[in-house]
mmCIF file of C-alpha atoms and ligand atoms in Angstrom:
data_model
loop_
_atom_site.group_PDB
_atom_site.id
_atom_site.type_symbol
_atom_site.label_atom_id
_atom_site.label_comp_id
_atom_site.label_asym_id
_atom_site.label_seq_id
_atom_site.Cartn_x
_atom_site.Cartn_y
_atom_site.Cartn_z
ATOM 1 C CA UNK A 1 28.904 41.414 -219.710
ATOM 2 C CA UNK A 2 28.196 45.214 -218.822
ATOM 3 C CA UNK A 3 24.525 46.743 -219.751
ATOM 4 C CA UNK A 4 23.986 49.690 -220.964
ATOM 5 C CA UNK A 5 20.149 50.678 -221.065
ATOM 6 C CA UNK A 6 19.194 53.282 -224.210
ATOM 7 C CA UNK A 7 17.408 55.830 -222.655
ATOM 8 C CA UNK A 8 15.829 56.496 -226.333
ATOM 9 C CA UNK A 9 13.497 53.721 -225.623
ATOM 10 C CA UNK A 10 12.407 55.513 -222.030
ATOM 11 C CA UNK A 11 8.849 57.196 -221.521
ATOM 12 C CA UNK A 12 10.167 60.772 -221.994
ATOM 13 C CA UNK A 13 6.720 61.986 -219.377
ATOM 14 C CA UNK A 14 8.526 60.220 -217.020
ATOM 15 C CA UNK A 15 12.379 60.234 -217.285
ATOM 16 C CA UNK A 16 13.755 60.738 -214.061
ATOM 17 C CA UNK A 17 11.714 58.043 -213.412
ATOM 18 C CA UNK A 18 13.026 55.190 -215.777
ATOM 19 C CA UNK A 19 16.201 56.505 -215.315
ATOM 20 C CA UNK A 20 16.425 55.819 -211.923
ATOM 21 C CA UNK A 21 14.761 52.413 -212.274
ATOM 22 C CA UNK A 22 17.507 51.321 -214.950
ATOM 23 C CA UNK A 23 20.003 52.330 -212.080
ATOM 24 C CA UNK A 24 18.618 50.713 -209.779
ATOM 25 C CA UNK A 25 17.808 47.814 -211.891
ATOM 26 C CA UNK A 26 21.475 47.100 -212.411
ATOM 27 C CA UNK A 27 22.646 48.594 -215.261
ATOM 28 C CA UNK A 28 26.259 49.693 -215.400
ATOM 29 C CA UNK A 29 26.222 52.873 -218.023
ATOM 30 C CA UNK A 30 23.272 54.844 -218.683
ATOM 31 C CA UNK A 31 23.341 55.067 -222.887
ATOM 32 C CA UNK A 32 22.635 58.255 -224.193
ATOM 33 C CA UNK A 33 21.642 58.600 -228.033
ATOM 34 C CA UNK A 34 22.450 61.614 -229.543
ATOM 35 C CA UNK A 35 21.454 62.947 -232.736
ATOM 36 C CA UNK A 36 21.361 65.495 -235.058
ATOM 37 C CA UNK A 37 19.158 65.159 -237.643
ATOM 38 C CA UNK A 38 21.858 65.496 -240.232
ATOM 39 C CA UNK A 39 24.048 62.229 -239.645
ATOM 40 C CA UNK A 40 21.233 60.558 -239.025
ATOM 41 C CA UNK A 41 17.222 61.231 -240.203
ATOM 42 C CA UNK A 42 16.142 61.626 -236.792
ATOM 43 C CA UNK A 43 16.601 64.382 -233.816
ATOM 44 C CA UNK A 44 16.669 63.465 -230.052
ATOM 45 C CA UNK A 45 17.773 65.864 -226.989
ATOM 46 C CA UNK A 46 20.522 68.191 -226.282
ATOM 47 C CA UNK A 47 22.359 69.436 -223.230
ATOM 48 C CA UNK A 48 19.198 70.579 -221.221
ATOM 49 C CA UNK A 49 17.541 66.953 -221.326
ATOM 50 C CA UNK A 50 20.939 65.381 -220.926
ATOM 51 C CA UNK A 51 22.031 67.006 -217.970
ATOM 52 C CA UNK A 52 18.614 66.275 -216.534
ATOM 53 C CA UNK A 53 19.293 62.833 -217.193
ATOM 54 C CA UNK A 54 22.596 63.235 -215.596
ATOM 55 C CA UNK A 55 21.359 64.828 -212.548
ATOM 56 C CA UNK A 56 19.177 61.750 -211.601
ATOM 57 C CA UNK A 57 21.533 59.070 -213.195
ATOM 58 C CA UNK A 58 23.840 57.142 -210.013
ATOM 59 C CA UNK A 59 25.604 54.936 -213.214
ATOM 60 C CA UNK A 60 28.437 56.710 -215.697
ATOM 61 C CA UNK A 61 26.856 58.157 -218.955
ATOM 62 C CA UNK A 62 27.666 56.604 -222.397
ATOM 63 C CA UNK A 63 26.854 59.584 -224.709
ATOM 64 C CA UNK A 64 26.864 58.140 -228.687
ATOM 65 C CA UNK A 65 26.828 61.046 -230.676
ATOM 66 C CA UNK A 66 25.339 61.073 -234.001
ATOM 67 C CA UNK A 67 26.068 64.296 -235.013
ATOM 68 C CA UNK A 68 27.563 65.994 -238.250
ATOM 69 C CA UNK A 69 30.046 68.241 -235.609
ATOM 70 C CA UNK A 70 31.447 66.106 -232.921
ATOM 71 C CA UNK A 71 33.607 68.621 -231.915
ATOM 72 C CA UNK A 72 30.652 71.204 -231.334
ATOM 73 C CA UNK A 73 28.757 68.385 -229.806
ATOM 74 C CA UNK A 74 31.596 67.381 -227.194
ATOM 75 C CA UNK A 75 31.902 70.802 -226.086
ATOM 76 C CA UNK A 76 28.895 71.225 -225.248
ATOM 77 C CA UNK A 77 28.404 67.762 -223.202
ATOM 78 C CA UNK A 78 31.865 67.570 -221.768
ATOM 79 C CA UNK A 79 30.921 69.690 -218.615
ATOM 80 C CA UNK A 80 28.204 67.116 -217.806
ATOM 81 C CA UNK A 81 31.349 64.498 -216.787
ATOM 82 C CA UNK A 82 30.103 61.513 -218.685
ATOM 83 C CA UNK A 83 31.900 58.567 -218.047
ATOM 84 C CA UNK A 84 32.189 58.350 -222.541
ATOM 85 C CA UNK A 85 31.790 59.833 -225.441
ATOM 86 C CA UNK A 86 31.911 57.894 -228.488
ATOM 87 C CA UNK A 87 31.728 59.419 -232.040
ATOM 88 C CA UNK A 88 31.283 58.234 -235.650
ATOM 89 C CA UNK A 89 34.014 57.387 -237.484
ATOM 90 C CA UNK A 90 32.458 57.796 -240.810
ATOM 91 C CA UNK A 91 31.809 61.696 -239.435
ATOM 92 C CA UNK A 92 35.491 62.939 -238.349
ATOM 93 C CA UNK A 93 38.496 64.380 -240.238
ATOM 94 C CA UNK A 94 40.167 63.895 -237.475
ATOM 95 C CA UNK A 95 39.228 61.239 -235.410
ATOM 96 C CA UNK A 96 42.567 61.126 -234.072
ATOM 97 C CA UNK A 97 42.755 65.008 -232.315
ATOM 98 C CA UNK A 98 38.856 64.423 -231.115
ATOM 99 C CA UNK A 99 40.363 61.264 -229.259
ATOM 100 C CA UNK A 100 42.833 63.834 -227.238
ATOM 101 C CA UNK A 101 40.407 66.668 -226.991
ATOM 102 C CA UNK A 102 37.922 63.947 -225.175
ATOM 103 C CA UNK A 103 40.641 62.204 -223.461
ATOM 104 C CA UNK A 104 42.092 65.811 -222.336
ATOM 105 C CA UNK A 105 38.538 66.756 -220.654
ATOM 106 C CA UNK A 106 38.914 63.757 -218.524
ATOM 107 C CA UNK A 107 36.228 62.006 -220.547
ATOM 108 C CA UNK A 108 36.888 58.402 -221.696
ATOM 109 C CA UNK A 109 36.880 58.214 -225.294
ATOM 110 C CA UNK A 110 35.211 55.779 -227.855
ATOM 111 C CA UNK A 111 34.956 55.869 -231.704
ATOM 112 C CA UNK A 112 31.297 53.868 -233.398
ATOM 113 C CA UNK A 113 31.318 51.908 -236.459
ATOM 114 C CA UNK A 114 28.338 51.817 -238.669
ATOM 115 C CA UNK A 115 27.121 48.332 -239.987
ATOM 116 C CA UNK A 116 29.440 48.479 -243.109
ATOM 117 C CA UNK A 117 32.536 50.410 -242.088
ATOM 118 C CA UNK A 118 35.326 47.575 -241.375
ATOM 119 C CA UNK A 119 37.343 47.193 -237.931
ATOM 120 C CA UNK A 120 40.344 47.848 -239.908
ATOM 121 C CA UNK A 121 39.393 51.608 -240.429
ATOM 122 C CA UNK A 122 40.593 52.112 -236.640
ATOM 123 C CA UNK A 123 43.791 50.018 -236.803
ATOM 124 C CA UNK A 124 46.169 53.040 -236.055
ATOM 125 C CA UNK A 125 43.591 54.517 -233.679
ATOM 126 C CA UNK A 126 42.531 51.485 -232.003
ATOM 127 C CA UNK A 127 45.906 52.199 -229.039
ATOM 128 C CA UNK A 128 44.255 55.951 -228.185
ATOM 129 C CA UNK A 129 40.383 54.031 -227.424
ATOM 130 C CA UNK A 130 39.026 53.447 -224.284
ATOM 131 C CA UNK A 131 36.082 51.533 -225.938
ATOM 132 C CA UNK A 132 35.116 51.011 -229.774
ATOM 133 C CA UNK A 133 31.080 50.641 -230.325
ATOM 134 C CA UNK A 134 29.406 48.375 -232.959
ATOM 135 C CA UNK A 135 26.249 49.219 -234.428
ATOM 136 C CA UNK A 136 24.608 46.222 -235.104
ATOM 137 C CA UNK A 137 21.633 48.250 -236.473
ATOM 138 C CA UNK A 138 21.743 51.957 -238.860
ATOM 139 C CA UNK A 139 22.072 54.218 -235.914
ATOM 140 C CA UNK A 140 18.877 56.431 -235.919
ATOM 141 C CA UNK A 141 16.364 55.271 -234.135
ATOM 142 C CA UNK A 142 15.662 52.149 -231.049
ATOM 143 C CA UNK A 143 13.680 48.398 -231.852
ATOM 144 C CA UNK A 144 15.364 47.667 -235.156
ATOM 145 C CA UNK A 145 16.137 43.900 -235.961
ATOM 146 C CA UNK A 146 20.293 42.836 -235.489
ATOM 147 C CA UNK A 147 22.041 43.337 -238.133
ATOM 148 C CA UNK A 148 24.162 39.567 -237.896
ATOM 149 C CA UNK A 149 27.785 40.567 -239.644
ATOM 150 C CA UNK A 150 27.698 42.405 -236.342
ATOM 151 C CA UNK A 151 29.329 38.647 -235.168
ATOM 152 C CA UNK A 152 32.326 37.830 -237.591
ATOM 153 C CA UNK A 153 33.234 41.830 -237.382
ATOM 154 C CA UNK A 154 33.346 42.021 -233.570
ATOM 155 C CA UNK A 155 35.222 38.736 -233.658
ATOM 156 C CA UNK A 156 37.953 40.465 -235.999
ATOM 157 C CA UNK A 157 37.916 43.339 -233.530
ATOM 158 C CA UNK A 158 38.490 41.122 -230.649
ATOM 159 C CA UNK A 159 41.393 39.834 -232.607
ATOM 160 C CA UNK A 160 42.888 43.574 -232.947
ATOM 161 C CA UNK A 161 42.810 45.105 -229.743
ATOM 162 C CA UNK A 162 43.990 41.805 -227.781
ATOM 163 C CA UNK A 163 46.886 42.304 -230.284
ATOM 164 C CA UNK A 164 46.960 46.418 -230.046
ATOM 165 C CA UNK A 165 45.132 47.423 -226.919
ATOM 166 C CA UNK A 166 43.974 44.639 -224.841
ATOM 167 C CA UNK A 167 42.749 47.229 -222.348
ATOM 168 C CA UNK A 168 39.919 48.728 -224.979
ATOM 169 C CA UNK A 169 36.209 47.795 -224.707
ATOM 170 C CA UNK A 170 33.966 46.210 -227.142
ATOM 171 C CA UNK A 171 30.297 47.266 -227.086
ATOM 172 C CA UNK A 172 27.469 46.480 -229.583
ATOM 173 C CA UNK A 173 24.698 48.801 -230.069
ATOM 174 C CA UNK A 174 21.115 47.848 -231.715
ATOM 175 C CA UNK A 175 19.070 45.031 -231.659
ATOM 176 C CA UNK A 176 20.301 43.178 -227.921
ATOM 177 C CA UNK A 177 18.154 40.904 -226.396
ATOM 178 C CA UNK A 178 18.340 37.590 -224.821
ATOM 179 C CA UNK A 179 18.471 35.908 -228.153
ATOM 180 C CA UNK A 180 21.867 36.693 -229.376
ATOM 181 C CA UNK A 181 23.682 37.684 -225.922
ATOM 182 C CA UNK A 182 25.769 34.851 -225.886
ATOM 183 C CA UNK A 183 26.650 34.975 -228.909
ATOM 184 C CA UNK A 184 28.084 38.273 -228.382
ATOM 185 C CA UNK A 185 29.966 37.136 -225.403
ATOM 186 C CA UNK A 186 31.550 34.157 -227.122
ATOM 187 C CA UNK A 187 32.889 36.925 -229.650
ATOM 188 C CA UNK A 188 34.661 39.156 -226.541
ATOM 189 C CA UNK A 189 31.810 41.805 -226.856
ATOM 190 C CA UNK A 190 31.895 43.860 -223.132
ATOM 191 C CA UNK A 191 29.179 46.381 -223.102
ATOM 192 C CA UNK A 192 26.035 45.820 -224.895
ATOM 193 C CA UNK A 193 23.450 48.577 -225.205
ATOM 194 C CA UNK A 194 19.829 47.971 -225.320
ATOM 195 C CA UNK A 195 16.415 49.915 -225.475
ATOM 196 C CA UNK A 196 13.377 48.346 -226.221
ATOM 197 C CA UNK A 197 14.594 44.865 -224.689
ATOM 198 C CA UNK A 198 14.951 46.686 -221.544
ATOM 199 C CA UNK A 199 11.694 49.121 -221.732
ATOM 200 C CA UNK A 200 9.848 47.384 -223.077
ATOM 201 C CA UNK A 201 10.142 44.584 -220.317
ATOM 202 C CA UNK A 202 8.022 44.975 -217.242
ATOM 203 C CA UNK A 203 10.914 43.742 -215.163
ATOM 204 C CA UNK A 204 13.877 45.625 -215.408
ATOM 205 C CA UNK A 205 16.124 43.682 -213.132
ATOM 206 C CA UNK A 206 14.782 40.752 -214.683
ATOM 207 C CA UNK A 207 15.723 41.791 -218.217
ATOM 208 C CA UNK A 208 19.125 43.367 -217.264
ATOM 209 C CA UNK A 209 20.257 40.802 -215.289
ATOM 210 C CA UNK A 210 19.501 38.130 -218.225
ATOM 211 C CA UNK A 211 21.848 40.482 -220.393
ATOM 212 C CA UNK A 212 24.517 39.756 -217.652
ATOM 213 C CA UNK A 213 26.183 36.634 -218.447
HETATM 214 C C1 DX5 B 301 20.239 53.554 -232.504
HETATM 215 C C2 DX5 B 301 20.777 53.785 -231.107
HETATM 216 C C3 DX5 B 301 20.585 52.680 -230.157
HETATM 217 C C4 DX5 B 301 19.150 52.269 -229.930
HETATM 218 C C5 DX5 B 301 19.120 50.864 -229.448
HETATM 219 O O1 DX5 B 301 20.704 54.576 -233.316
HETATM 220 O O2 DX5 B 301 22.171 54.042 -231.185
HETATM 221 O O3 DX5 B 301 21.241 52.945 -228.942
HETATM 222 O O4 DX5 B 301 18.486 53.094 -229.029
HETATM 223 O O5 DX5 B 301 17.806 50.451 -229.340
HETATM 224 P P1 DX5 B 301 17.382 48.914 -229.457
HETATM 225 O O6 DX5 B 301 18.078 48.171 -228.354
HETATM 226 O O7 DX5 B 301 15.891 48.960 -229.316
HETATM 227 O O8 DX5 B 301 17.829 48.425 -230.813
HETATM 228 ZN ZN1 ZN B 302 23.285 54.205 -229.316
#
């Protein structure tokens, strides 16, 4: 299992410095939540805090946008070199031109599924993905309780890219902790993303490293 720490969950006095304890900690892809007010009823940073983050980051950056304009939003993050970007399905005309536009920047791309949107809305997209995210909570803000039809639907998904892109990642966003990791892995989840379980753990190492299995 990769981890991928939320960096919503940091002490924003001192990023740089939970940043590079995550990286050091173990983590494999630095999460970044983005968000615009608009898709979602809450506002978090922009380019100038991002690439700040980037500057001190030594792991790939996983930027989940949660934005009403992706393409606006991938413009202006795409010179920052993040390893992905993954948008909202429920927010793009067309998800399938945003998948080339990200791919063409040399940026892996990843589409996000809200709690209630089924695997099957990706089906003809799922080939193009690098990665497809599960929220397991509403996206909008860190230390919300797992939402647990997170399970059968990554199972299904599991199903679907073995079948159309065995290559494509699963992650799961919201809610991660110790208590429902293996779970995840028995389902062929990848990545998981997690904030407060992290932070909010004196240890770092010691709470990534349990997320490892
Ligand atoms: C929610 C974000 C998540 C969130 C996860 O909209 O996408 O990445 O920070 O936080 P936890 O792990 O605390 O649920
Ligand atoms: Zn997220």
């Amino acid at each position: 299992m990769l981890v991928a720490p939320s960096v919503l969950s940091a002490d924003f006095g001192n990023l740089q410095r939970d940043v590079e304890a995550i990286c050091s900690a173990g983590c494999d892809l630095v999460h970044v939540d983005v968000m615009d007010g608009h898709f979602v009823p809450n506002l978090t940073i922009g380019p100038v805090v991002v690439s700040a983050i980037a500057a001190c980051a030594t792991k790939p950056l996983d930027i989940h946008l949660m934005v009403e304009n992706n393409t606006f939003f991938v413009d202006l993050f795409a010179p920052l070199k993040p390893g992905y970007i993954s948008f909202h399905i429920e927010e793009e005309k067309h998800p399938h031109r945003l998948i080339q536009k990200i791919r063409s920047l040399g940026i892996k791309p990843a589409i996000v599924l809200n709690p209630h949107t089924p695997p099957e809305s990706i089906e003809y997209l799922l080939q193009d993905l690098d990665m497809v995210l599960l929220m397991s909570v509403n996206p909008g803000f860190g230390g919300q309780s797992f939402i647990e039809s997170v399970i059968p639907k990554a199972k299904k998904l599991n199903e679907m890219r073995k079948r159309l892109n065995p290559k494509c990642l699963i992650e799961v966003d919201g809610g991660v902790s110790d208590k429902n990791i293996h779970i995840l892995k028995d389902c062929g989840v990848d990545i998981v993303v997690a904030g407060s379980y992290v932070f909010n753990h004196v240890n770092k190492e010691e709470a990534i490293a349990s997320l490892k299995i």
